[in-house]
Amino acid sequence: MSFTLVYWGGMQKFLGRGWAPMMILEEAGATYECKTPEEKPPVTFAPPMIITPGGVQVAQVAVIAMALGKELNMWPTGPSELKAMQLCCDCADMLSDGMGKKGENRMDKWCAHLEAQLELSEGPFMFGSSLTAADYVIYAGLAMCSSLGDEAGATSITKCPKLTAFMDEIKKCKGYLAVEAKGLPVMP
């Protein structure tokens, strides 16, 4: 059985918030199909949504990342499990601030926050040497802030050497490369 990723245009026109889930699926080498919101699972509100072979049917990027991460062995365990969820939720808030053009000072704080996690983990990823689903959520959030918000996102990232290295490291990963090869824009 395969995974089903539900997003606008069936992920054929742009990546948007379906970007991180698609990178996670590609990283794991999972079989998946993409469908449009007309085929969404019950009691989900806004795309993206995921339906997993294990029976999970959820929306919200952070929850999708956790569901995929757990089924695909890409989610941290122990105390890091909840920290990963926190960082994914932080990314949603950061993206809201970035898209809302809250300015460089606010983006500097978000980037310093993520830089501190990398320092604690001793990187190159948020939880050490192993790539997790949360890393793709964080990458996508930072990349979207950099390209779609004001210039503050891109400027703030460059002030954080570990975060800059993290962004570069993700670009070498199988999931990123597979989605990048599709040639889809981030937004329509």
Coordinates of N, CA and C in Angstrom, one line a residue:
M1 N 0.9 -1.2 0.0 CA 0.0 0.0 0.0 C 0.9 1.2 0.0
S2 N 0.4 2.3 -0.6 CA 1.2 3.5 -0.7 C 0.6 4.6 0.1
F3 N 1.4 5.7 0.2 CA 1.0 6.9 0.9 C 0.3 7.8 -0.1
T4 N -0.6 8.6 0.4 CA -1.3 9.6 -0.5 C -1.1 11.0 0.1
L5 N -0.5 11.9 -0.7 CA -0.3 13.2 -0.3 C -1.3 14.1 -1.1
V6 N -2.1 14.8 -0.3 CA -3.2 15.6 -0.9 C -2.8 17.1 -0.8
Y7 N -2.8 17.7 -2.0 CA -2.4 19.2 -2.0 C -3.0 19.8 -3.3
W8 N -3.0 21.1 -3.3 CA -3.5 21.8 -4.5 C -2.9 21.4 -5.7
G9 N -3.7 21.1 -6.7 CA -3.2 20.7 -8.0 C -2.5 19.3 -8.0
G10 N -2.7 18.6 -7.0 CA -2.1 17.2 -6.9 C -0.6 17.3 -6.9
M11 N 0.0 18.4 -6.4 CA 1.5 18.6 -6.4 C 2.1 18.6 -7.8
Q12 N 1.3 19.0 -8.8 CA 1.8 19.1 -10.2 C 2.1 20.5 -10.6
K13 N 1.7 21.5 -9.9 CA 1.9 22.9 -10.3 C 2.8 23.7 -9.4
F14 N 2.8 23.4 -8.1 CA 3.7 24.1 -7.2 C 3.9 23.3 -6.0
L15 N 4.9 23.6 -5.2 CA 5.2 22.8 -3.9 C 4.5 23.3 -2.7
G16 N 4.5 24.6 -2.4 CA 3.9 25.2 -1.3 C 4.1 24.4 0.0
R17 N 3.1 24.2 0.8 CA 3.3 23.5 2.1 C 3.3 22.0 1.9
G18 N 3.2 21.5 0.7 CA 3.4 20.1 0.4 C 4.8 19.7 0.2
W19 N 5.7 20.8 0.2 CA 7.1 20.6 -0.1 C 7.8 19.6 0.9
A20 N 7.7 19.9 2.2 CA 8.3 19.1 3.2 C 7.8 17.7 3.2
P21 N 6.5 17.5 3.2 CA 6.0 16.1 3.1 C 6.5 15.3 1.9
M22 N 6.6 16.0 0.8 CA 7.1 15.3 -0.4 C 8.6 14.9 -0.3
M23 N 9.4 15.8 0.3 CA 10.8 15.5 0.5 C 11.0 14.4 1.5
I24 N 10.1 14.3 2.5 CA 10.2 13.2 3.5 C 9.9 11.9 2.8
L25 N 8.8 11.9 2.0 CA 8.5 10.6 1.2 C 9.6 10.2 0.3
E26 N 10.1 11.2 -0.4 CA 11.2 10.9 -1.4 C 12.5 10.4 -0.6
E27 N 12.8 11.0 0.5 CA 14.0 10.6 1.3 C 13.9 9.1 1.7
A28 N 12.7 8.7 2.1 CA 12.4 7.4 2.6 C 12.3 6.4 1.4
G29 N 12.2 6.9 0.2 CA 12.0 5.9 -0.9 C 10.6 5.3 -0.9
A30 N 9.6 6.0 -0.3 CA 8.3 5.5 -0.1 C 7.5 5.6 -1.4
T31 N 6.6 4.7 -1.6 CA 5.7 4.7 -2.8 C 4.6 5.7 -2.4
Y32 N 4.3 6.6 -3.2 CA 3.2 7.6 -2.9 C 2.5 8.1 -4.1
E33 N 1.3 8.6 -4.0 CA 0.6 9.3 -5.0 C 0.1 10.6 -4.5
C34 N -0.1 11.5 -5.4 CA -0.6 12.9 -5.1 C -2.0 13.0 -5.6
K35 N -2.8 13.6 -4.8 CA -4.2 13.8 -5.2 C -4.6 15.2 -4.9
T36 N -5.7 15.7 -5.4 CA -6.2 17.0 -5.2 C -7.1 17.1 -3.9
P37 N -7.4 18.3 -3.4 CA -8.2 18.4 -2.2 C -9.6 17.8 -2.3
E38 N -10.1 17.6 -3.5 CA -11.4 17.0 -3.7 C -11.4 15.5 -3.2
E39 N -10.2 15.0 -3.0 CA -10.1 13.6 -2.5 C -9.5 13.5 -1.1
K40 N -9.7 14.6 -0.4 CA -9.1 14.7 1.0 C -9.8 13.7 2.0
P41 N -9.0 13.4 3.0 CA -9.6 12.5 4.0 C -10.6 13.3 4.9
P42 N -11.5 12.6 5.6 CA -12.5 13.2 6.5 C -11.8 14.0 7.6
V43 N -12.5 15.0 8.1 CA -12.1 15.8 9.2 C -10.6 16.3 9.1
T44 N -10.3 16.8 7.9 CA -9.1 17.6 7.7 C -9.6 18.9 7.0
F45 N -8.9 20.0 7.3 CA -9.5 21.2 6.8 C -8.8 21.8 5.6
A46 N -7.5 22.0 5.7 CA -6.8 22.7 4.6 C -5.5 21.8 4.2
P47 N -5.3 21.7 2.9 CA -4.1 21.0 2.5 C -2.8 21.6 3.0
P48 N -1.8 20.8 3.1 CA -1.7 19.4 2.7 C -2.3 18.5 3.8
M49 N -2.6 17.3 3.2 CA -3.1 16.2 4.1 C -2.3 14.9 3.7
I50 N -2.3 13.9 4.5 CA -1.6 12.7 4.2 C -2.5 11.5 4.6
I51 N -2.5 10.5 3.8 CA -3.1 9.2 4.2 C -2.0 8.2 4.2
T52 N -1.7 7.5 5.3 CA -0.6 6.5 5.3 C -1.1 5.1 5.3
P53 N -0.2 4.2 4.9 CA -0.6 2.8 4.9 C -1.0 2.3 6.3
G54 N -0.5 2.9 7.4 CA -0.8 2.6 8.7 C -2.1 3.1 9.2
G55 N -2.9 3.8 8.3 CA -4.2 4.3 8.7 C -4.3 5.7 9.1
V56 N -3.2 6.4 9.2 CA -3.2 7.8 9.7 C -3.8 8.7 8.5
Q57 N -4.7 9.6 8.9 CA -5.3 10.6 7.9 C -5.3 11.9 8.6
V58 N -4.3 12.7 8.4 CA -4.2 14.0 9.1 C -3.8 15.1 8.1
A59 N -3.9 16.4 8.6 CA -3.5 17.6 8.0 C -2.5 18.3 8.9
Q60 N -2.0 19.4 8.4 CA -1.0 20.3 9.1 C 0.4 19.7 9.0
V61 N 1.3 20.5 8.4 CA 2.6 20.1 8.1 C 3.3 19.4 9.2
A62 N 3.3 20.0 10.4 CA 4.0 19.5 11.6 C 3.5 18.1 11.9
V63 N 2.2 17.9 11.9 CA 1.6 16.6 12.2 C 1.9 15.6 11.1
I64 N 1.8 16.0 9.9 CA 2.1 15.2 8.8 C 3.6 14.7 8.9
A65 N 4.5 15.6 9.2 CA 5.9 15.2 9.4 C 6.1 14.2 10.5
M66 N 5.4 14.3 11.6 CA 5.5 13.3 12.7 C 4.9 12.0 12.2
A67 N 3.8 12.0 11.6 CA 3.1 10.8 11.1 C 4.1 10.1 10.1
L68 N 4.6 10.8 9.1 CA 5.5 10.2 8.1 C 6.7 9.7 8.8
G69 N 7.3 10.6 9.7 CA 8.5 10.3 10.3 C 8.4 9.0 11.1
K70 N 7.3 8.8 11.8 CA 7.2 7.6 12.6 C 7.0 6.4 11.8
E71 N 6.2 6.5 10.7 CA 6.0 5.3 9.8 C 7.2 5.0 9.0
L72 N 8.1 6.0 8.7 CA 9.2 5.8 7.8 C 10.5 5.8 8.6
N73 N 10.5 5.7 9.9 CA 11.7 5.7 10.7 C 12.6 6.9 10.5
M74 N 11.9 8.1 10.4 CA 12.6 9.3 10.3 C 12.2 10.3 11.4
W75 N 11.8 9.8 12.5 CA 11.4 10.7 13.6 C 12.2 10.4 14.9
P76 N 12.7 11.4 15.5 CA 13.5 11.1 16.7 C 12.7 10.5 17.8
T77 N 13.3 9.8 18.8 CA 12.7 9.2 19.9 C 13.1 9.8 21.2
G78 N 12.4 9.4 22.2 CA 12.7 9.9 23.6 C 12.4 11.4 23.7
P79 N 13.1 12.1 24.5 CA 12.8 13.6 24.7 C 12.8 14.4 23.4
S80 N 13.7 13.9 22.4 CA 13.8 14.6 21.2 C 12.5 14.5 20.3
E81 N 11.7 13.5 20.6 CA 10.4 13.4 19.9 C 9.5 14.7 20.0
L82 N 9.4 15.1 21.2 CA 8.6 16.3 21.4 C 9.3 17.6 21.0
K83 N 10.6 17.6 21.1 CA 11.4 18.8 20.7 C 11.2 18.9 19.2
A84 N 11.2 17.8 18.4 CA 11.0 17.8 17.0 C 9.7 18.4 16.6
M85 N 8.6 18.0 17.4 CA 7.3 18.6 17.1 C 7.3 20.1 17.4
Q86 N 8.0 20.5 18.5 CA 8.0 21.9 18.9 C 8.7 22.7 17.7
L87 N 9.8 22.2 17.2 CA 10.5 22.9 16.2 C 9.7 23.0 14.9
C88 N 8.9 21.9 14.6 CA 8.0 22.0 13.4 C 7.0 23.0 13.6
C89 N 6.4 23.1 14.8 CA 5.4 24.2 15.1 C 6.0 25.5 15.1
D90 N 7.3 25.6 15.6 CA 8.0 26.9 15.6 C 8.1 27.4 14.1
C91 N 8.4 26.4 13.2 CA 8.6 26.8 11.8 C 7.3 27.4 11.2
A92 N 6.1 26.8 11.6 CA 4.9 27.4 11.2 C 4.7 28.8 11.6
D93 N 5.1 29.1 12.9 CA 5.0 30.5 13.4 C 6.1 31.4 12.7
M94 N 7.3 30.8 12.4 CA 8.3 31.6 11.7 C 7.9 31.9 10.3
L95 N 7.2 31.0 9.7 CA 6.8 31.2 8.3 C 5.7 32.3 8.3
S96 N 4.8 32.3 9.3 CA 3.8 33.3 9.4 C 4.4 34.7 9.6
D97 N 5.4 34.7 10.4 CA 6.2 36.0 10.6 C 6.9 36.4 9.3
G98 N 7.5 35.5 8.7 CA 8.3 35.8 7.4 C 7.4 36.3 6.3
M99 N 6.2 35.6 6.1 CA 5.3 36.0 5.1 C 4.6 37.3 5.5
G100 N 4.5 37.5 6.8 CA 3.9 38.8 7.2 C 4.9 39.9 7.3
K101 N 6.1 39.6 6.8 CA 7.1 40.7 6.7 C 7.3 41.4 8.0
K102 N 7.5 40.6 9.1 CA 7.7 41.2 10.4 C 9.1 41.8 10.6
G103 N 10.0 41.6 9.6 CA 11.3 42.3 9.7 C 12.5 41.5 10.1
E104 N 13.6 42.0 9.9 CA 14.9 41.4 10.2 C 15.1 41.0 11.6
N105 N 14.7 41.9 12.5 CA 14.9 41.6 13.9 C 14.1 40.3 14.4
R106 N 12.9 40.2 13.9 CA 12.1 39.0 14.2 C 12.7 37.7 13.6
M107 N 13.1 37.8 12.3 CA 13.7 36.7 11.7 C 15.1 36.3 12.3
D108 N 15.8 37.3 12.8 CA 17.1 37.1 13.5 C 16.8 36.2 14.7
K109 N 15.8 36.5 15.4 CA 15.4 35.7 16.6 C 15.1 34.3 16.3
W110 N 14.3 34.1 15.2 CA 14.0 32.7 14.8 C 15.2 32.0 14.4
C111 N 16.0 32.6 13.6 CA 17.3 31.9 13.1 C 18.2 31.6 14.3
A112 N 18.3 32.5 15.3 CA 19.2 32.3 16.4 C 18.6 31.1 17.2
H113 N 17.3 31.0 17.3 CA 16.6 29.9 18.0 C 17.0 28.5 17.3
L114 N 16.9 28.5 16.0 CA 17.3 27.3 15.3 C 18.8 27.0 15.3
E115 N 19.6 28.0 15.3 CA 21.0 27.9 15.4 C 21.4 27.3 16.8
A116 N 20.7 27.7 17.8 CA 20.9 27.1 19.2 C 20.6 25.6 19.2
Q117 N 19.6 25.2 18.5 CA 19.3 23.7 18.4 C 20.4 23.0 17.7
L118 N 21.0 23.6 16.6 CA 22.1 22.9 15.9 C 23.3 22.9 16.8
E119 N 23.6 23.9 17.6 CA 24.7 23.9 18.5 C 24.5 22.8 19.5
L120 N 23.3 22.7 20.1 CA 23.1 21.6 21.1 C 23.2 20.2 20.5
S121 N 22.7 20.0 19.3 CA 22.8 18.7 18.7 C 24.1 18.3 18.1
E122 N 25.0 19.3 17.9 CA 26.3 19.2 17.3 C 26.1 18.7 15.8
G123 N 25.0 19.0 15.2 CA 24.6 18.9 13.8 C 25.3 17.8 13.0
P124 N 25.2 17.8 11.7 CA 24.7 18.9 10.8 C 23.2 19.1 10.8
F125 N 22.5 18.1 11.4 CA 21.0 18.2 11.4 C 20.5 18.6 12.8
M126 N 19.2 18.9 12.9 CA 18.7 19.4 14.1 C 18.8 18.4 15.3
F127 N 18.9 17.2 15.0 CA 19.1 16.2 16.0 C 20.4 15.3 15.9
G128 N 21.4 16.0 15.4 CA 22.7 15.3 15.3 C 23.0 14.9 13.9
S129 N 23.6 13.7 13.7 CA 24.1 13.3 12.4 C 23.0 12.6 11.6
S130 N 21.8 12.3 12.1 CA 20.8 11.6 11.4 C 19.7 12.6 10.9
L131 N 19.4 12.6 9.6 CA 18.3 13.4 9.0 C 17.0 12.9 9.5
T132 N 16.1 13.8 9.9 CA 14.8 13.5 10.4 C 13.7 14.2 9.5
A133 N 12.5 13.8 9.6 CA 11.4 14.5 8.9 C 11.3 16.0 9.4
A134 N 11.6 16.2 10.6 CA 11.6 17.6 11.1 C 12.6 18.5 10.4
D135 N 13.7 17.9 10.0 CA 14.7 18.7 9.3 C 14.1 19.3 8.0
Y136 N 13.4 18.5 7.3 CA 12.8 18.9 6.0 C 11.7 20.0 6.3
V137 N 11.0 19.9 7.4 CA 10.0 20.9 7.7 C 10.7 22.3 8.0
I138 N 11.8 22.2 8.7 CA 12.5 23.4 9.1 C 13.2 24.0 7.8
Y139 N 13.8 23.1 7.0 CA 14.4 23.6 5.8 C 13.3 24.3 4.9
A140 N 12.2 23.7 4.7 CA 11.2 24.3 3.8 C 10.7 25.6 4.4
G141 N 10.5 25.7 5.7 CA 10.1 26.9 6.3 C 11.1 28.0 6.1
L142 N 12.4 27.7 6.4 CA 13.4 28.7 6.2 C 13.5 29.2 4.7
A143 N 13.5 28.2 3.8 CA 13.6 28.5 2.4 C 12.4 29.4 1.9
M144 N 11.2 29.1 2.4 CA 10.1 29.9 2.0 C 10.2 31.3 2.6
C145 N 10.6 31.4 3.8 CA 10.8 32.7 4.4 C 11.9 33.5 3.6
S146 N 12.9 32.8 3.1 CA 14.0 33.5 2.4 C 13.5 34.0 1.0
S147 N 12.7 33.2 0.4 CA 12.3 33.5 -1.0 C 11.0 34.2 -1.2
L148 N 10.1 34.0 -0.2 CA 8.7 34.6 -0.4 C 8.4 35.7 0.5
G149 N 9.1 35.8 1.7 CA 8.9 36.9 2.6 C 9.7 38.1 2.1
D150 N 10.0 39.0 3.0 CA 10.9 40.1 2.6 C 12.3 39.6 2.6
E151 N 13.3 40.4 2.4 CA 14.7 39.9 2.3 C 15.3 39.5 3.7
A152 N 14.5 39.8 4.8 CA 15.0 39.6 6.1 C 15.3 38.1 6.4
G153 N 14.5 37.2 5.8 CA 14.8 35.8 6.0 C 16.1 35.3 5.5
A154 N 16.4 35.7 4.3 CA 17.7 35.3 3.7 C 18.9 36.0 4.4
T155 N 18.7 37.2 4.8 CA 19.8 37.9 5.5 C 20.0 37.3 6.9
S156 N 18.9 37.0 7.6 CA 19.0 36.4 8.9 C 19.7 35.1 8.9
I157 N 19.5 34.2 7.9 CA 20.1 32.9 7.8 C 21.6 33.1 7.7
T158 N 22.1 34.0 6.9 CA 23.5 34.2 6.7 C 24.2 34.6 7.9
K159 N 23.5 35.1 8.9 CA 24.2 35.5 10.2 C 24.5 34.3 11.1
C160 N 23.9 33.2 10.7 CA 24.0 32.0 11.6 C 24.8 30.9 10.8
P161 N 26.1 30.7 11.1 CA 26.9 29.8 10.3 C 26.4 28.3 10.4
K162 N 25.9 27.8 11.5 CA 25.5 26.5 11.6 C 24.2 26.3 10.8
L163 N 23.3 27.3 10.8 CA 22.1 27.3 10.1 C 22.3 27.3 8.6
T164 N 23.3 28.1 8.2 CA 23.7 28.2 6.7 C 24.2 26.8 6.3
A165 N 25.1 26.2 7.1 CA 25.6 24.8 6.8 C 24.5 23.8 6.8
F166 N 23.5 23.9 7.7 CA 22.3 23.0 7.7 C 21.6 23.1 6.3
M167 N 21.3 24.4 5.9 CA 20.6 24.6 4.6 C 21.4 23.9 3.5
D168 N 22.7 24.1 3.5 CA 23.5 23.5 2.4 C 23.5 22.0 2.5
E169 N 23.5 21.4 3.7 CA 23.5 20.0 3.9 C 22.2 19.4 3.4
I170 N 21.1 20.0 3.7 CA 19.8 19.5 3.2 C 19.8 19.4 1.7
K171 N 20.4 20.4 1.0 CA 20.4 20.4 -0.5 C 21.2 19.2 -1.1
K172 N 21.9 18.5 -0.2 CA 22.7 17.3 -0.7 C 21.9 16.0 -0.5
C173 N 20.7 16.1 0.2 CA 20.0 14.9 0.6 C 19.0 14.4 -0.5
K174 N 18.8 13.1 -0.5 CA 18.1 12.5 -1.5 C 16.7 13.1 -1.7
G175 N 16.0 13.3 -0.6 CA 14.6 13.9 -0.7 C 14.6 15.2 -1.3
Y176 N 15.5 16.1 -0.9 CA 15.6 17.4 -1.5 C 15.9 17.3 -3.0
L177 N 16.9 16.5 -3.4 CA 17.3 16.4 -4.8 C 16.2 15.8 -5.6
A178 N 15.4 14.9 -5.1 CA 14.3 14.3 -5.9 C 13.2 15.3 -6.2
V179 N 12.9 16.0 -5.2 CA 11.8 17.0 -5.4 C 12.3 18.2 -6.2
E180 N 13.5 18.6 -6.0 CA 14.1 19.7 -6.9 C 14.1 19.3 -8.3
A181 N 14.4 18.0 -8.6 CA 14.4 17.5 -10.0 C 13.0 17.6 -10.7
K182 N 12.0 17.8 -10.0 CA 10.6 17.9 -10.6 C 10.5 19.3 -11.2
G183 N 11.3 20.2 -10.8 CA 11.3 21.6 -11.4 C 10.1 22.4 -11.1
L184 N 9.4 22.1 -10.0 CA 8.2 22.9 -9.6 C 8.6 24.1 -8.8
P185 N 7.9 25.2 -9.0 CA 8.1 26.4 -8.2 C 7.6 26.2 -6.8
V186 N 8.1 27.0 -5.9 CA 7.6 26.9 -4.5 C 6.2 27.4 -4.4
M187 N 5.9 28.4 -5.1 CA 4.5 29.0 -5.1 C 4.1 29.2 -6.6
P188 N 2.7 29.3 -6.8 CA 2.3 29.5 -8.2 C 2.6 30.8 -8.7

